[in-house]
mmCIF file of C-alpha atoms in Angstrom:
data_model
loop_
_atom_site.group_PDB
_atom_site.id
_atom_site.type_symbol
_atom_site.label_atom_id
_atom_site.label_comp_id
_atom_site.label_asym_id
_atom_site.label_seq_id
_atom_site.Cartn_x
_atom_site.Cartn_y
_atom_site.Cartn_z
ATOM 1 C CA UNK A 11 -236.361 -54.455 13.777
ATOM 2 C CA UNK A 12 -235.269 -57.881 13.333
ATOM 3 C CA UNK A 13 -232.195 -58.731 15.589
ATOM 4 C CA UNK A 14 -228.460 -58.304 14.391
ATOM 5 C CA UNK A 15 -227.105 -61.756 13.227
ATOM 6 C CA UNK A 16 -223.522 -63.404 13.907
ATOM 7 C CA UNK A 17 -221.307 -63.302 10.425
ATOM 8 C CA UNK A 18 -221.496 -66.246 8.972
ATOM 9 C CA UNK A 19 -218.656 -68.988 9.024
ATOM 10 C CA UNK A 20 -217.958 -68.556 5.295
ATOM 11 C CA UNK A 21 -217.421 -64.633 6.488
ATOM 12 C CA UNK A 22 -215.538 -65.033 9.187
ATOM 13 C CA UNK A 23 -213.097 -67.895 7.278
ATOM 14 C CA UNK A 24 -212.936 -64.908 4.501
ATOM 15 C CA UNK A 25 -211.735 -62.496 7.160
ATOM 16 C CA UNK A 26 -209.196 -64.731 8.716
ATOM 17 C CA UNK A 27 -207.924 -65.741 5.406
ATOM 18 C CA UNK A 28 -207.561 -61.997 4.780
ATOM 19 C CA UNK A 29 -205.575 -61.572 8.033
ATOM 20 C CA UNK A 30 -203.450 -63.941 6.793
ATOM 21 C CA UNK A 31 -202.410 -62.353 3.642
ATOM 22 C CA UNK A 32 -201.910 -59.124 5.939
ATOM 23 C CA UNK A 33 -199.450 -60.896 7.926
ATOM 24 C CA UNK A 34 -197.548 -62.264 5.034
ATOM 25 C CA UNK A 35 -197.667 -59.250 3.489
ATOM 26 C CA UNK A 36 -195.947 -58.000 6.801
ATOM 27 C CA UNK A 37 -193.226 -60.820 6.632
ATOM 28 C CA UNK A 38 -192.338 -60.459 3.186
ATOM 29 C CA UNK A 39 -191.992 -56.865 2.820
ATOM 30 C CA UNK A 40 -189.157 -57.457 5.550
ATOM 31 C CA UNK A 41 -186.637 -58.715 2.868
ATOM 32 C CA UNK A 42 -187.194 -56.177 -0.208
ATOM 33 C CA UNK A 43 -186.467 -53.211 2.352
ATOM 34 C CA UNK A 44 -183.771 -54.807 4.198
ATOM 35 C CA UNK A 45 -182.104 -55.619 0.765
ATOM 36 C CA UNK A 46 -183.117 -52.845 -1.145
ATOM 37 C CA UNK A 47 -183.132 -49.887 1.609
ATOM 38 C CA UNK A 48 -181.521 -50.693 4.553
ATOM 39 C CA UNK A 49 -178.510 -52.463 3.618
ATOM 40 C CA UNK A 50 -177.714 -49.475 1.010
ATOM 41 C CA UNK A 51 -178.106 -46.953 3.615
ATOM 42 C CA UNK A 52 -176.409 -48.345 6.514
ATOM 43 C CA UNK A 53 -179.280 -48.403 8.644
ATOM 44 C CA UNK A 54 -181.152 -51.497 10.283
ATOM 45 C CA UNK A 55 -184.756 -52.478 9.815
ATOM 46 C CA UNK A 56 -186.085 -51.297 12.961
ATOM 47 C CA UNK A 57 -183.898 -47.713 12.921
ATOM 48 C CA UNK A 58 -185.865 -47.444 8.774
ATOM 49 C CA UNK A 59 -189.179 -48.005 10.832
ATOM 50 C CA UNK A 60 -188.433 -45.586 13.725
ATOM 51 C CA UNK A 61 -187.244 -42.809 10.922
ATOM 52 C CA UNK A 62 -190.809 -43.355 8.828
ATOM 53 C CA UNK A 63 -192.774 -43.084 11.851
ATOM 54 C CA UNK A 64 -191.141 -39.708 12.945
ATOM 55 C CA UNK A 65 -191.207 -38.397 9.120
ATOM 56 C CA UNK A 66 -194.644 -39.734 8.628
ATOM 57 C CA UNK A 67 -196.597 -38.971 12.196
ATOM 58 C CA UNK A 68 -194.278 -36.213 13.777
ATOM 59 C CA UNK A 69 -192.986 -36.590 17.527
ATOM 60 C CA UNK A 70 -193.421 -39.823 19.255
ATOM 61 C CA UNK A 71 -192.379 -41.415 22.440
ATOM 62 C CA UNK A 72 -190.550 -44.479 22.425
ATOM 63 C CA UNK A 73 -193.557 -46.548 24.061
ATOM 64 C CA UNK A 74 -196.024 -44.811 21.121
ATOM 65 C CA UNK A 75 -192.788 -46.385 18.824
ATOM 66 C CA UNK A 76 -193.541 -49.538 20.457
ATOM 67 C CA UNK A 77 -197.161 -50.341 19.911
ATOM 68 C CA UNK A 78 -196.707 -49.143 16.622
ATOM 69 C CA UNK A 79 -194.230 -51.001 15.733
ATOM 70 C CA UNK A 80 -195.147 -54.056 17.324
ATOM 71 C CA UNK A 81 -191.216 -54.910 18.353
ATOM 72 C CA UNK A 82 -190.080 -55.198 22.010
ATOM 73 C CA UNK A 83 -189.476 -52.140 23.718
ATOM 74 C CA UNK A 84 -185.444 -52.687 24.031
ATOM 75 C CA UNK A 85 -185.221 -53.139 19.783
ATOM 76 C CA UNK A 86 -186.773 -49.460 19.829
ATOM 77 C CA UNK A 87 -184.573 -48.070 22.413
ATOM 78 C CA UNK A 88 -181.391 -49.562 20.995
ATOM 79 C CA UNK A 89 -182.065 -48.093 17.689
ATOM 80 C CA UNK A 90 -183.469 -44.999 19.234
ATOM 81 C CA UNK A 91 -180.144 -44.605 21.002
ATOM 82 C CA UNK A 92 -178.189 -45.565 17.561
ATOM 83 C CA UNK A 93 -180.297 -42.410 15.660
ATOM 84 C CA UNK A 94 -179.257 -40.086 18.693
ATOM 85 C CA UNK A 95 -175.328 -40.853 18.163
ATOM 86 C CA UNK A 96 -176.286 -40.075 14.746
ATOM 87 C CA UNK A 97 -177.976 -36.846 15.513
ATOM 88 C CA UNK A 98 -180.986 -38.064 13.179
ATOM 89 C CA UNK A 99 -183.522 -37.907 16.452
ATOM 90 C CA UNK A 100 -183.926 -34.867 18.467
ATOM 91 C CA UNK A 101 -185.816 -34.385 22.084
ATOM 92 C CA UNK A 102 -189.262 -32.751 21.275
ATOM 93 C CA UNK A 103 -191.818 -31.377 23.857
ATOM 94 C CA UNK A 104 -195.454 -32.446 24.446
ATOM 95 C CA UNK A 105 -197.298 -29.546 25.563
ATOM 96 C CA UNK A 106 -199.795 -31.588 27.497
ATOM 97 C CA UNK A 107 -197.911 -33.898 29.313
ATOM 98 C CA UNK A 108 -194.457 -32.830 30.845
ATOM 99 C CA UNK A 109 -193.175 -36.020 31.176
ATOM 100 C CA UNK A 110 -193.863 -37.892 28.191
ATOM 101 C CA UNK A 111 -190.205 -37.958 26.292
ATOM 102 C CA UNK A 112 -190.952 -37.784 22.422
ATOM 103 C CA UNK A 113 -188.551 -36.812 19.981
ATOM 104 C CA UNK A 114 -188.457 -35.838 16.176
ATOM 105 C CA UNK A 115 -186.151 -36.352 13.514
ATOM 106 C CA UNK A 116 -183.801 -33.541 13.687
ATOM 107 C CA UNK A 117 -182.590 -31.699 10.157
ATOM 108 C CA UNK A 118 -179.932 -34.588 9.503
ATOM 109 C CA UNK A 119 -182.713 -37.140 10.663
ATOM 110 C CA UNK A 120 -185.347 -35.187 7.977
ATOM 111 C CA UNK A 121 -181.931 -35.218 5.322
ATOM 112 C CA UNK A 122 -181.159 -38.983 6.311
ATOM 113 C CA UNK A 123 -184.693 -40.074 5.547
ATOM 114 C CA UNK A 124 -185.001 -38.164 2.307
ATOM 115 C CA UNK A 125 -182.058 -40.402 1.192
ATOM 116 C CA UNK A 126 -183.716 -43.587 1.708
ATOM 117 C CA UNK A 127 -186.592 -42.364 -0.330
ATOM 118 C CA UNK A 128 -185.084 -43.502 -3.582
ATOM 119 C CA UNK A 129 -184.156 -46.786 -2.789
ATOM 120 C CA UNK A 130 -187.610 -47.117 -1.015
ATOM 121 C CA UNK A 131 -189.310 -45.948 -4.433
ATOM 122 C CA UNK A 132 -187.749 -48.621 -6.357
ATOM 123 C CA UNK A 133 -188.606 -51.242 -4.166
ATOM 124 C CA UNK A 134 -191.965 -50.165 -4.304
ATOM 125 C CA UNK A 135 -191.618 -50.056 -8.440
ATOM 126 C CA UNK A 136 -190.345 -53.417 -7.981
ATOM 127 C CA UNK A 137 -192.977 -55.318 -5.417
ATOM 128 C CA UNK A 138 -196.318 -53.019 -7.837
ATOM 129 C CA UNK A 139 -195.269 -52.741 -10.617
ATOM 130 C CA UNK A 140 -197.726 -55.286 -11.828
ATOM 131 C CA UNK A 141 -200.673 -53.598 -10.302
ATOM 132 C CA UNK A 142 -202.410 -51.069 -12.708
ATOM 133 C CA UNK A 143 -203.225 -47.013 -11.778
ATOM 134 C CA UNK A 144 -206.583 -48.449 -10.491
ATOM 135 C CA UNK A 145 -205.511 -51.322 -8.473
ATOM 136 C CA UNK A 146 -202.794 -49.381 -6.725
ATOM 137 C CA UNK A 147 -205.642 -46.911 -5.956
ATOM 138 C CA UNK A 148 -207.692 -49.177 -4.632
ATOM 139 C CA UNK A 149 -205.016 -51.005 -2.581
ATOM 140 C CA UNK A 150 -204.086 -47.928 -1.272
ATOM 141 C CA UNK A 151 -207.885 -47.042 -0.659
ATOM 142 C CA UNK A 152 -208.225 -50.324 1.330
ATOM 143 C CA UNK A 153 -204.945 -50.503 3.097
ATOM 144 C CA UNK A 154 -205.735 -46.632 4.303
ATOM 145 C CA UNK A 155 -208.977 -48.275 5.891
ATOM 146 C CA UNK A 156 -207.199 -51.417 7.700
ATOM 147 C CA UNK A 157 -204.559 -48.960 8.894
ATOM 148 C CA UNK A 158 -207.638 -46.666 10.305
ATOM 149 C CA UNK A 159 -208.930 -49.976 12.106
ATOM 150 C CA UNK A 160 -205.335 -50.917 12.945
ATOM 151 C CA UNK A 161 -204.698 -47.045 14.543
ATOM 152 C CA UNK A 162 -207.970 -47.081 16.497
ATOM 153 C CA UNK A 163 -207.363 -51.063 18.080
ATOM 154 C CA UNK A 164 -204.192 -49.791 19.445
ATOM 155 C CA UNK A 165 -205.987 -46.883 20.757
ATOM 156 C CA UNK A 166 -208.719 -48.832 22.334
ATOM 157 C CA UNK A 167 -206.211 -51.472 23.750
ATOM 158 C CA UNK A 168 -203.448 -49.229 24.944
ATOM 159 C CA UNK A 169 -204.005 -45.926 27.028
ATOM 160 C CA UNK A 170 -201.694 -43.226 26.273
ATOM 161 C CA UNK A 171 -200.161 -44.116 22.594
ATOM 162 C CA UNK A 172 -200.153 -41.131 20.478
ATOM 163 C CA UNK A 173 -200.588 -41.602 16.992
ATOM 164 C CA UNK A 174 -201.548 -39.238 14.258
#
């Protein structure tokens, strides 16, 4: 069995080229939900992101918030705090460690989030709209992968984060 060979610098130029386009497609989304979801609802960037983590992987802790997120841990905390006064975030339990703090979006939290979903649907009407039924599956198809690779780094790099 021949011996496994390093990628090629064509390959890994392609890959770095593609990390690029992920990060810009992380930068740019920033402005069509600020403008188009956040500022609507009242809510800040960071407090949208904290509310479609809970919705979207149940009960986390504010560190697992944190490596998900990729902000500094005080931006999470502040907005975790502003969700409590709101009574959108509830304490949950974590049956296998005591002292791990995560919380849930409470009823209001769950009824708060369901209101953002329209304004979130039309900006994502008005950022695909181009793509056909086939390229939004395959996007979809493809991003679902990179998030799987994304998920598992963070588990490999950071002991303790729970993510779904």
């Amino acid at each position: 069995m021949d011996a496994p060979t390093a990628p090629s610098a064509d390959s890994q130029d392609d890959t770095f080229e593609l990390l690029i386009r992920l990060l810009k497609l992380g930068s740019f989304i920033n402005a069509p939900m600020k403008e188009g979801v956040c500022d609507p609802s009242g809510i800040s960037q960071i407090e949208l992101k904290v509310l479609m983590a809970l919705a979207g992987e149940g009960a986390l802790a504010g560190h697992d918030l944190v490596e998900i997120m990729g902000v500094p841990a005080m931006n999470v905390s502040r907005a975790l705090m502003t969700l409590r006064e709101r009574g959108w975030i509830e304490d949950a339990l974590d049956p296998d460690n005591r002292r791990r703090k995560p919380v849930r979006l409470s009823a209001a939290g769950e009824a708060a989030y369901a209101a953002t979903l329209p304004a979130a649907q039309q900006v994502a009407a008005d950022l695909l709209s181009g793509l056909t039924a086939r390229q939004r599956r395959d996007f979809a198809a493809l991003a679902d992968r990179v998030i799987g690779n994304m998920t598992q780094w963070i588990r490999d790099h950071h002991d303790g984060v729970k993510l779904g």
